[in-house]
mmCIF file of C-alpha atoms in Angstrom:
data_model
loop_
_atom_site.group_PDB
_atom_site.id
_atom_site.type_symbol
_atom_site.label_atom_id
_atom_site.label_comp_id
_atom_site.label_asym_id
_atom_site.label_seq_id
_atom_site.Cartn_x
_atom_site.Cartn_y
_atom_site.Cartn_z
ATOM 1 C CA UNK D 26 0.000 0.000 0.000
ATOM 2 C CA UNK D 27 1.264 3.452 -0.865
ATOM 3 C CA UNK D 28 1.963 5.896 1.936
ATOM 4 C CA UNK D 29 1.429 9.585 1.188
ATOM 5 C CA UNK D 30 0.194 12.701 2.901
ATOM 6 C CA UNK D 31 -2.960 14.536 1.975
ATOM 7 C CA UNK D 32 -2.878 18.291 1.389
ATOM 8 C CA UNK D 33 -5.376 20.081 3.627
ATOM 9 C CA UNK D 34 -7.131 23.420 3.695
ATOM 10 C CA UNK D 35 -6.692 25.612 6.821
ATOM 11 C CA UNK D 36 -10.068 24.474 8.178
ATOM 12 C CA UNK D 37 -9.021 20.819 7.929
ATOM 13 C CA UNK D 38 -10.879 19.755 4.788
ATOM 14 C CA UNK D 39 -8.640 17.665 2.546
ATOM 15 C CA UNK D 40 -8.341 19.063 -0.992
ATOM 16 C CA UNK D 41 -5.856 16.534 -2.376
ATOM 17 C CA UNK D 42 -4.907 12.932 -1.656
ATOM 18 C CA UNK D 43 -1.856 11.761 -3.556
ATOM 19 C CA UNK D 44 -2.539 12.580 -7.220
ATOM 20 C CA UNK D 45 -6.267 13.019 -6.645
ATOM 21 C CA UNK D 46 -8.063 16.348 -6.242
ATOM 22 C CA UNK D 47 -11.050 16.024 -3.924
ATOM 23 C CA UNK D 48 -14.431 17.275 -5.084
ATOM 24 C CA UNK D 49 -17.529 16.522 -2.987
ATOM 25 C CA UNK D 50 -18.951 13.992 -0.565
ATOM 26 C CA UNK D 51 -20.996 11.263 -2.253
ATOM 27 C CA UNK D 52 -21.483 8.891 0.689
ATOM 28 C CA UNK D 53 -21.108 8.517 4.453
ATOM 29 C CA UNK D 54 -20.871 5.656 6.944
ATOM 30 C CA UNK D 55 -20.170 5.216 10.652
ATOM 31 C CA UNK D 56 -16.395 5.376 10.304
ATOM 32 C CA UNK D 57 -15.896 6.483 6.721
ATOM 33 C CA UNK D 58 -16.822 9.081 4.149
ATOM 34 C CA UNK D 59 -16.752 8.657 0.370
ATOM 35 C CA UNK D 60 -15.534 11.539 -1.783
ATOM 36 C CA UNK D 61 -15.670 12.101 -5.514
ATOM 37 C CA UNK D 62 -12.181 12.935 -6.785
ATOM 38 C CA UNK D 63 -10.305 13.534 -10.040
ATOM 39 C CA UNK D 64 -6.842 12.298 -11.003
ATOM 40 C CA UNK D 65 -4.683 15.376 -11.550
ATOM 41 C CA UNK D 66 -3.117 14.127 -14.796
ATOM 42 C CA UNK D 67 -5.535 11.671 -16.428
ATOM 43 C CA UNK D 68 -8.668 13.540 -15.242
ATOM 44 C CA UNK D 69 -10.248 10.180 -14.395
ATOM 45 C CA UNK D 70 -13.115 10.430 -11.907
ATOM 46 C CA UNK D 71 -12.785 8.112 -8.905
ATOM 47 C CA UNK D 72 -14.504 7.502 -5.578
ATOM 48 C CA UNK D 73 -12.270 7.607 -2.492
ATOM 49 C CA UNK D 74 -13.422 5.916 0.700
ATOM 50 C CA UNK D 75 -11.738 7.759 3.580
ATOM 51 C CA UNK D 76 -11.426 5.750 6.794
ATOM 52 C CA UNK D 77 -10.253 7.150 10.127
ATOM 53 C CA UNK D 78 -8.290 4.284 11.660
ATOM 54 C CA UNK D 79 -8.284 5.928 15.090
ATOM 55 C CA UNK D 80 -12.052 5.353 15.315
ATOM 56 C CA UNK D 81 -11.801 1.591 14.730
ATOM 57 C CA UNK D 82 -11.109 -1.232 17.162
ATOM 58 C CA UNK D 83 -8.907 -4.204 16.248
ATOM 59 C CA UNK D 84 -11.799 -6.310 14.942
ATOM 60 C CA UNK D 85 -13.006 -3.578 12.608
ATOM 61 C CA UNK D 86 -9.472 -2.914 11.390
ATOM 62 C CA UNK D 87 -9.168 -6.606 10.499
ATOM 63 C CA UNK D 88 -12.425 -6.358 8.543
ATOM 64 C CA UNK D 89 -11.147 -3.321 6.637
ATOM 65 C CA UNK D 90 -7.908 -5.050 5.666
ATOM 66 C CA UNK D 91 -9.863 -8.152 4.645
ATOM 67 C CA UNK D 92 -12.133 -5.988 2.490
ATOM 68 C CA UNK D 93 -9.057 -4.521 0.806
ATOM 69 C CA UNK D 94 -7.541 -7.942 0.225
ATOM 70 C CA UNK D 95 -10.768 -9.257 -1.294
ATOM 71 C CA UNK D 96 -11.292 -6.232 -3.538
ATOM 72 C CA UNK D 97 -7.761 -6.586 -4.879
ATOM 73 C CA UNK D 98 -8.668 -10.112 -5.995
ATOM 74 C CA UNK D 99 -11.853 -9.150 -7.826
ATOM 75 C CA UNK D 100 -11.659 -8.050 -11.444
ATOM 76 C CA UNK D 101 -15.076 -8.261 -13.061
ATOM 77 C CA UNK D 102 -17.005 -5.841 -15.309
ATOM 78 C CA UNK D 103 -19.901 -5.699 -12.838
ATOM 79 C CA UNK D 104 -17.898 -5.244 -9.634
ATOM 80 C CA UNK D 105 -16.429 -1.913 -8.511
ATOM 81 C CA UNK D 106 -12.660 -1.974 -9.057
ATOM 82 C CA UNK D 107 -10.163 -1.037 -6.348
ATOM 83 C CA UNK D 108 -7.462 1.048 -8.034
ATOM 84 C CA UNK D 109 -5.198 2.037 -5.173
ATOM 85 C CA UNK D 110 -4.841 1.997 -1.387
ATOM 86 C CA UNK D 111 -3.174 4.966 0.285
ATOM 87 C CA UNK D 112 -2.354 4.674 3.978
ATOM 88 C CA UNK D 113 -1.033 7.109 6.567
ATOM 89 C CA UNK D 114 -0.562 6.700 10.300
ATOM 90 C CA UNK D 115 -4.168 7.686 11.005
ATOM 91 C CA UNK D 116 -6.050 7.298 7.734
ATOM 92 C CA UNK D 117 -6.843 4.826 4.970
ATOM 93 C CA UNK D 118 -7.886 5.947 1.499
ATOM 94 C CA UNK D 119 -9.435 3.360 -0.828
ATOM 95 C CA UNK D 120 -9.402 4.697 -4.390
ATOM 96 C CA UNK D 121 -12.072 2.923 -6.417
ATOM 97 C CA UNK D 122 -13.911 3.059 -9.698
ATOM 98 C CA UNK D 123 -16.606 5.755 -9.760
ATOM 99 C CA UNK D 124 -20.091 4.616 -10.769
ATOM 100 C CA UNK D 125 -21.581 7.862 -12.051
ATOM 101 C CA UNK D 126 -25.107 6.445 -12.326
ATOM 102 C CA UNK D 127 -25.364 6.192 -8.534
ATOM 103 C CA UNK D 128 -27.344 3.619 -6.557
ATOM 104 C CA UNK D 129 -29.939 1.545 -8.368
ATOM 105 C CA UNK D 130 -32.235 2.335 -5.419
ATOM 106 C CA UNK D 131 -32.110 6.064 -6.231
ATOM 107 C CA UNK D 132 -32.497 5.314 -9.938
ATOM 108 C CA UNK D 133 -35.720 3.416 -9.252
ATOM 109 C CA UNK D 134 -37.036 6.197 -7.015
ATOM 110 C CA UNK D 135 -36.323 8.790 -9.708
ATOM 111 C CA UNK D 136 -37.435 6.830 -12.782
ATOM 112 C CA UNK D 137 -39.883 4.260 -11.475
ATOM 113 C CA UNK D 138 -39.930 0.542 -12.140
ATOM 114 C CA UNK D 139 -37.861 -0.904 -14.981
ATOM 115 C CA UNK D 140 -39.374 -2.610 -17.972
ATOM 116 C CA UNK D 141 -38.888 -6.368 -18.177
ATOM 117 C CA UNK D 142 -36.047 -6.217 -20.708
ATOM 118 C CA UNK D 143 -34.032 -3.730 -18.655
ATOM 119 C CA UNK D 144 -34.664 -5.620 -15.402
ATOM 120 C CA UNK D 145 -33.622 -8.916 -17.011
ATOM 121 C CA UNK D 146 -30.353 -7.386 -18.241
ATOM 122 C CA UNK D 147 -29.448 -6.047 -14.810
ATOM 123 C CA UNK D 148 -30.423 -9.298 -13.104
ATOM 124 C CA UNK D 149 -28.072 -11.203 -15.418
ATOM 125 C CA UNK D 150 -25.276 -8.780 -14.542
ATOM 126 C CA UNK D 151 -25.857 -9.274 -10.812
ATOM 127 C CA UNK D 152 -25.895 -13.066 -11.235
ATOM 128 C CA UNK D 153 -22.667 -12.943 -13.255
ATOM 129 C CA UNK D 154 -20.872 -10.849 -10.620
ATOM 130 C CA UNK D 155 -22.066 -12.929 -7.657
ATOM 131 C CA UNK D 156 -21.207 -16.188 -9.453
ATOM 132 C CA UNK D 157 -17.740 -14.793 -10.118
ATOM 133 C CA UNK D 158 -17.274 -14.060 -6.403
ATOM 134 C CA UNK D 159 -18.491 -17.515 -5.392
ATOM 135 C CA UNK D 160 -16.154 -19.159 -7.913
ATOM 136 C CA UNK D 161 -13.337 -17.541 -5.933
ATOM 137 C CA UNK D 162 -14.775 -18.653 -2.584
ATOM 138 C CA UNK D 163 -15.855 -15.123 -1.667
ATOM 139 C CA UNK D 164 -19.278 -14.246 -0.253
ATOM 140 C CA UNK D 165 -20.582 -10.660 -0.252
ATOM 141 C CA UNK D 166 -23.167 -10.939 2.584
ATOM 142 C CA UNK D 167 -24.634 -7.457 2.120
ATOM 143 C CA UNK D 168 -26.258 -7.430 -1.290
ATOM 144 C CA UNK D 169 -28.984 -4.777 -1.382
ATOM 145 C CA UNK D 170 -30.272 -2.029 -3.648
ATOM 146 C CA UNK D 171 -28.013 0.554 -1.996
ATOM 147 C CA UNK D 172 -24.912 -1.534 -2.842
ATOM 148 C CA UNK D 173 -25.866 -2.026 -6.479
ATOM 149 C CA UNK D 174 -24.432 0.938 -8.372
ATOM 150 C CA UNK D 175 -24.796 1.983 -12.004
ATOM 151 C CA UNK D 176 -22.082 3.213 -14.341
ATOM 152 C CA UNK D 177 -22.568 5.874 -17.022
ATOM 153 C CA UNK D 178 -24.153 3.256 -19.315
ATOM 154 C CA UNK D 179 -26.446 2.039 -16.505
ATOM 155 C CA UNK D 180 -24.616 -1.263 -16.116
ATOM 156 C CA UNK D 181 -24.527 -2.887 -12.666
ATOM 157 C CA UNK D 182 -21.493 -2.411 -10.414
ATOM 158 C CA UNK D 183 -21.613 -4.306 -7.104
ATOM 159 C CA UNK D 184 -20.014 -2.267 -4.310
ATOM 160 C CA UNK D 185 -19.255 -2.307 -0.567
ATOM 161 C CA UNK D 186 -17.444 -5.514 0.352
ATOM 162 C CA UNK D 187 -17.250 -4.525 4.024
ATOM 163 C CA UNK D 188 -19.087 -7.692 5.146
ATOM 164 C CA UNK D 189 -17.501 -9.980 2.576
ATOM 165 C CA UNK D 190 -15.448 -12.987 3.604
ATOM 166 C CA UNK D 191 -13.754 -16.095 2.304
ATOM 167 C CA UNK D 192 -15.478 -19.427 2.717
ATOM 168 C CA UNK D 193 -14.870 -23.133 2.274
ATOM 169 C CA UNK D 194 -17.487 -25.334 0.616
ATOM 170 C CA UNK D 195 -17.052 -27.877 3.416
ATOM 171 C CA UNK D 196 -17.504 -25.370 6.256
ATOM 172 C CA UNK D 197 -20.208 -22.952 7.348
ATOM 173 C CA UNK D 198 -19.950 -19.361 8.552
ATOM 174 C CA UNK D 199 -21.615 -18.078 11.707
ATOM 175 C CA UNK D 200 -21.004 -14.310 11.889
ATOM 176 C CA UNK D 201 -24.203 -12.228 11.900
ATOM 177 C CA UNK D 202 -24.035 -9.455 9.318
ATOM 178 C CA UNK D 203 -25.987 -7.865 6.512
ATOM 179 C CA UNK D 204 -29.031 -5.589 6.413
ATOM 180 C CA UNK D 205 -32.284 -6.778 8.080
ATOM 181 C CA UNK D 206 -34.675 -6.040 5.172
ATOM 182 C CA UNK D 207 -32.544 -8.143 2.829
ATOM 183 C CA UNK D 208 -30.664 -10.718 4.929
ATOM 184 C CA UNK D 209 -31.451 -14.439 4.810
ATOM 185 C CA UNK D 210 -33.427 -15.791 7.835
ATOM 186 C CA UNK D 211 -30.561 -17.983 9.062
ATOM 187 C CA UNK D 212 -28.476 -14.867 9.697
ATOM 188 C CA UNK D 213 -30.942 -13.860 12.435
ATOM 189 C CA UNK D 214 -31.118 -17.285 14.043
ATOM 190 C CA UNK D 215 -27.548 -17.321 15.331
ATOM 191 C CA UNK D 216 -26.862 -20.574 13.508
ATOM 192 C CA UNK D 217 -24.092 -21.586 11.156
ATOM 193 C CA UNK D 218 -24.994 -20.975 7.524
ATOM 194 C CA UNK D 219 -23.885 -21.842 4.017
ATOM 195 C CA UNK D 220 -22.039 -18.785 2.704
ATOM 196 C CA UNK D 221 -23.186 -18.740 -0.938
ATOM 197 C CA UNK D 222 -26.807 -19.382 0.022
ATOM 198 C CA UNK D 223 -27.108 -16.059 1.891
ATOM 199 C CA UNK D 224 -26.193 -14.193 -1.310
ATOM 200 C CA UNK D 225 -28.551 -16.354 -3.360
ATOM 201 C CA UNK D 226 -31.404 -15.614 -0.906
ATOM 202 C CA UNK D 227 -31.081 -11.872 -1.515
ATOM 203 C CA UNK D 228 -30.988 -12.275 -5.290
ATOM 204 C CA UNK D 229 -34.157 -14.357 -5.223
#
């Protein structure tokens, strides 16, 4: 991972991280904020997830590093790409592909339900991306409308691998995670579960 310093404004707002000029906030979480940024030389738009390591305990830090490791492994047209990881003593910056179409959830709110042809196309893209993950023994565990992004051509880009993990076909997982409206029932029962099946439940 590269180690660089971010250039800050007097009031503390970062205006540059490495070769990326920061634009605006496009997402927020408990311990992270996502900024739209532009590469200074190529002018490529990217999304940078900014994580304050001082706010995380050891378990959450392990999850972050696992997320990074998994994203580095995944190269698929319908999965958000991780371009670069920049780390300082206090901060982590995950530079990723920018999906300019935003969340499919917001797209549906703004434009209403999709026609059957469009819905079928996007469903195939989701299936292809999830199957790709499972073929590499990786489970997402938080598939939901808010984590399905759209690129400029309105193609699916699966994002947010914060709950993802490796799995073995011969073993079950037992960690509770995911989002209640979408998660498979076994995740709420405190029982061991088959990793790929929890992703398949959400898709169905």
